[in-house]
Short mmCIF file of C-alpha atoms in Angstrom, two decimals:
data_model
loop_
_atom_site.label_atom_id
_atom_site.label_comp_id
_atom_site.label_asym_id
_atom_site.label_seq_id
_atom_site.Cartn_x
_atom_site.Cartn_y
_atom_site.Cartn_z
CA UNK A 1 121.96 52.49 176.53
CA UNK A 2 119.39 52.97 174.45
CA UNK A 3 117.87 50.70 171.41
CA UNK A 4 114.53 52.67 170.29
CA UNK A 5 114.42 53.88 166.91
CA UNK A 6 114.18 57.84 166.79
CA UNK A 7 112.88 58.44 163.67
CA UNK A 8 110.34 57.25 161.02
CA UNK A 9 112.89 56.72 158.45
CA UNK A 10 114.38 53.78 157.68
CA UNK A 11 117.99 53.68 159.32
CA UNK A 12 119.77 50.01 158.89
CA UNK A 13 121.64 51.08 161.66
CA UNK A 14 119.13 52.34 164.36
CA UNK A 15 118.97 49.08 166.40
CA UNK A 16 123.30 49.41 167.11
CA UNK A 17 124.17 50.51 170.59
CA UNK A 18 125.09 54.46 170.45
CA UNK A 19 128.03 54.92 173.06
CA UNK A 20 127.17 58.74 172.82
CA UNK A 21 123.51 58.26 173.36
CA UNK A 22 123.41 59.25 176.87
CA UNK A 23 126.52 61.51 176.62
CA UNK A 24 124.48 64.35 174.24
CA UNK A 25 121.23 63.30 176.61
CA UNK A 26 122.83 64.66 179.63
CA UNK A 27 124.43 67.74 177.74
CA UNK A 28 121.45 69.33 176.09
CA UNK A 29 118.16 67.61 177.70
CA UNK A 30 115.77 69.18 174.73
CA UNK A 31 116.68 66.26 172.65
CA UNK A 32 115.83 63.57 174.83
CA UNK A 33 113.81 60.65 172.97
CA UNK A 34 110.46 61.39 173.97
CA UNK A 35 111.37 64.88 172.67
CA UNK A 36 112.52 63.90 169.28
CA UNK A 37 110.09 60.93 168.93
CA UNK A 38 107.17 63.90 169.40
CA UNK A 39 108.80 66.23 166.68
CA UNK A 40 108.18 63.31 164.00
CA UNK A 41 104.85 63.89 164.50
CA UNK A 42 104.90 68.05 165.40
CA UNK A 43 106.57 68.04 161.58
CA UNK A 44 103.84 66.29 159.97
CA UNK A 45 104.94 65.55 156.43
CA UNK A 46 102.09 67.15 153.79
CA UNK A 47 102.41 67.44 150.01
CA UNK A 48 100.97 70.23 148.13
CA UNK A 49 100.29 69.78 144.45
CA UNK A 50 98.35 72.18 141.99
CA UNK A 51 96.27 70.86 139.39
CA UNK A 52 94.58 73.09 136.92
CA UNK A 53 91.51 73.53 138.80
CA UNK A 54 92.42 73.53 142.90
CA UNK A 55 95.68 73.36 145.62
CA UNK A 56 95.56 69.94 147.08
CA UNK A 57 97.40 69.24 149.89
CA UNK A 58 97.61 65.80 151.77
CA UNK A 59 98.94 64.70 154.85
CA UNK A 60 99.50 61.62 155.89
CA UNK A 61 97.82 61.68 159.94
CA UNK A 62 97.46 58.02 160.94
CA UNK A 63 95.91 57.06 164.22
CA UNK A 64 94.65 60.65 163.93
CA UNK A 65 90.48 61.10 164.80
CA UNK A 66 88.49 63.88 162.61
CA UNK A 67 87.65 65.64 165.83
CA UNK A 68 91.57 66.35 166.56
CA UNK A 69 92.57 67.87 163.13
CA UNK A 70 91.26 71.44 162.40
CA UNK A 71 91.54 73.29 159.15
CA UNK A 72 91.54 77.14 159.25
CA UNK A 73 92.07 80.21 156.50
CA UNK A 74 93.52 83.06 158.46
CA UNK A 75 94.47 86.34 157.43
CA UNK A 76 92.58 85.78 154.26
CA UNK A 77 95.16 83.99 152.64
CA UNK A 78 96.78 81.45 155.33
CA UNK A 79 95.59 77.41 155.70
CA UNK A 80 96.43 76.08 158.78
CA UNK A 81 96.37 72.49 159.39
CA UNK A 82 96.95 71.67 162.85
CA UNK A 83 95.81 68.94 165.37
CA UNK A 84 97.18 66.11 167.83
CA UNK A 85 97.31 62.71 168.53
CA UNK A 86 97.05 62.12 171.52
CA UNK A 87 99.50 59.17 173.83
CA UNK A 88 98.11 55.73 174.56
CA UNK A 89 97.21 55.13 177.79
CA UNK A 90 100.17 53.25 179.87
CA UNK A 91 99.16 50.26 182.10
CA UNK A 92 101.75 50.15 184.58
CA UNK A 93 102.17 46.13 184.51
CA UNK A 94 103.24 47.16 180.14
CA UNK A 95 106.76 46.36 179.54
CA UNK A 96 107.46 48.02 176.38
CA UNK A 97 109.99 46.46 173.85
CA UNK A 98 109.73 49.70 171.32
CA UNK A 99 108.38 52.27 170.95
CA UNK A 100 108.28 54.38 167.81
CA UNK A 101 105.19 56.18 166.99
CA UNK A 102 105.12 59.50 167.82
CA UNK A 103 102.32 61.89 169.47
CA UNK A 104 102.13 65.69 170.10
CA UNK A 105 100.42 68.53 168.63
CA UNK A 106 101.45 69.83 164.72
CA UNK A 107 100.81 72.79 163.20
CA UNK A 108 101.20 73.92 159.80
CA UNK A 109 100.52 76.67 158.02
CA UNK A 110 100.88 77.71 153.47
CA UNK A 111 100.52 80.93 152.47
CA UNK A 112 97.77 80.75 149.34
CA UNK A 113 98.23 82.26 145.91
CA UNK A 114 95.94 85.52 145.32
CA UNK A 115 94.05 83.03 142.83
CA UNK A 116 92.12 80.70 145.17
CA UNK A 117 88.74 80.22 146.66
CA UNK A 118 89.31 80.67 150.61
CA UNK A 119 85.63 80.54 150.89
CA UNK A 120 85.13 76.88 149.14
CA UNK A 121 87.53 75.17 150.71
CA UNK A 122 87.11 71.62 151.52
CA UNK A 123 88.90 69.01 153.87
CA UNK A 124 88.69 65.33 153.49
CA UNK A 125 90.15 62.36 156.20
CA UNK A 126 89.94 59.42 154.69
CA UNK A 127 92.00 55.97 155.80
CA UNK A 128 94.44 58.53 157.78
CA UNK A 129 95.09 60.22 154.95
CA UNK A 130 93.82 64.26 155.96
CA UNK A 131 92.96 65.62 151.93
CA UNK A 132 92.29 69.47 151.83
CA UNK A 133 91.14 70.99 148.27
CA UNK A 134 91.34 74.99 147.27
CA UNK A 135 89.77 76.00 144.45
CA UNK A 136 91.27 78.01 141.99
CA UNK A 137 89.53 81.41 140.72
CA UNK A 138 89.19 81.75 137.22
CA UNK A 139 92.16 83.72 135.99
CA UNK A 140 90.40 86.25 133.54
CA UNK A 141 91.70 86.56 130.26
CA UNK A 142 93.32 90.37 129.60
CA UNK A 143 90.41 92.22 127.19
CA UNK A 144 91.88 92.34 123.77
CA UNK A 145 90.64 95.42 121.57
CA UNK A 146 91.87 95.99 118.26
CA UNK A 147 92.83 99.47 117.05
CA UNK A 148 92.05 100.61 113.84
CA UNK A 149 94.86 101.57 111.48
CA UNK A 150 93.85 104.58 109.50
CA UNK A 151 96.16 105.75 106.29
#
């Protein structure tokens, strides 16, 4: 029987005894909690607005130490945010009651619009909140010429 909350999101009914808990467990192993808890994190949740001026794009990486978050261009065109976090260590006198916050390794990756900056792009982490800014090119206004109307 288990009582640990699998997901993030709020569930008013996540604490109730599942009779088919260990039932799917035993069918299909790859969703065991452990599993599942560690894909909450694999997916890390990132927004990606565009402003006049840049692609922002935050993530939300709690818990999460500059040194274990890279961000890469690849191919030119390609940002890849991707990192871990890694477990706490387990003393083995711990009795845990709950456990719900995930670790693992994510990886992400947004293909860019042919109008940014790859070369000035910058990353912020700030209060566990991982803010990475492209800058847009200036999109250059098509060359007008007037034609003279002769007659």
């Amino acid at each position: 029987m288990s009582l640990v909350r699998r997901s993030n999101v709020f569930d008013p009914f996540a604490d109730f005894w599942d009779p088919f808990d260990g039932v799917f467990r035993s069918l299909v192993p790859s969703i065991a909690p452990s599993d599942r808890d560690n894909d909450a994190f694999a997916s890390a949740r990132i927004d990606w607005k565009e402003t006049p001026e840049a692609h922002v794009f935050k993530a939300d990486l709690p818990g999460v130490k500059k040194d274990e978050v890279k961000v890469e261009v690849e191919d030119g065109n390609v940002l890849v945010i991707s990192g871990q976090r890694s477990k706490e260590k387990e003393d083995k006198n711990d009795r845990w009651h709950r456990v719900e916050r995930s670790s693992g390794q994510f990886m992400r990756r947004f293909r860019l619009p042919e109008n940014t900056k790859v070369d000035q792009v910058k990353a912020g982490l700030e209060n566990g909140v991982l803010t990475v800014t492209v800058p847009k090119a200036e999109e250059k206004k098509p060359e007008v010429k007037a034609i003279e109307i002769s007659g």
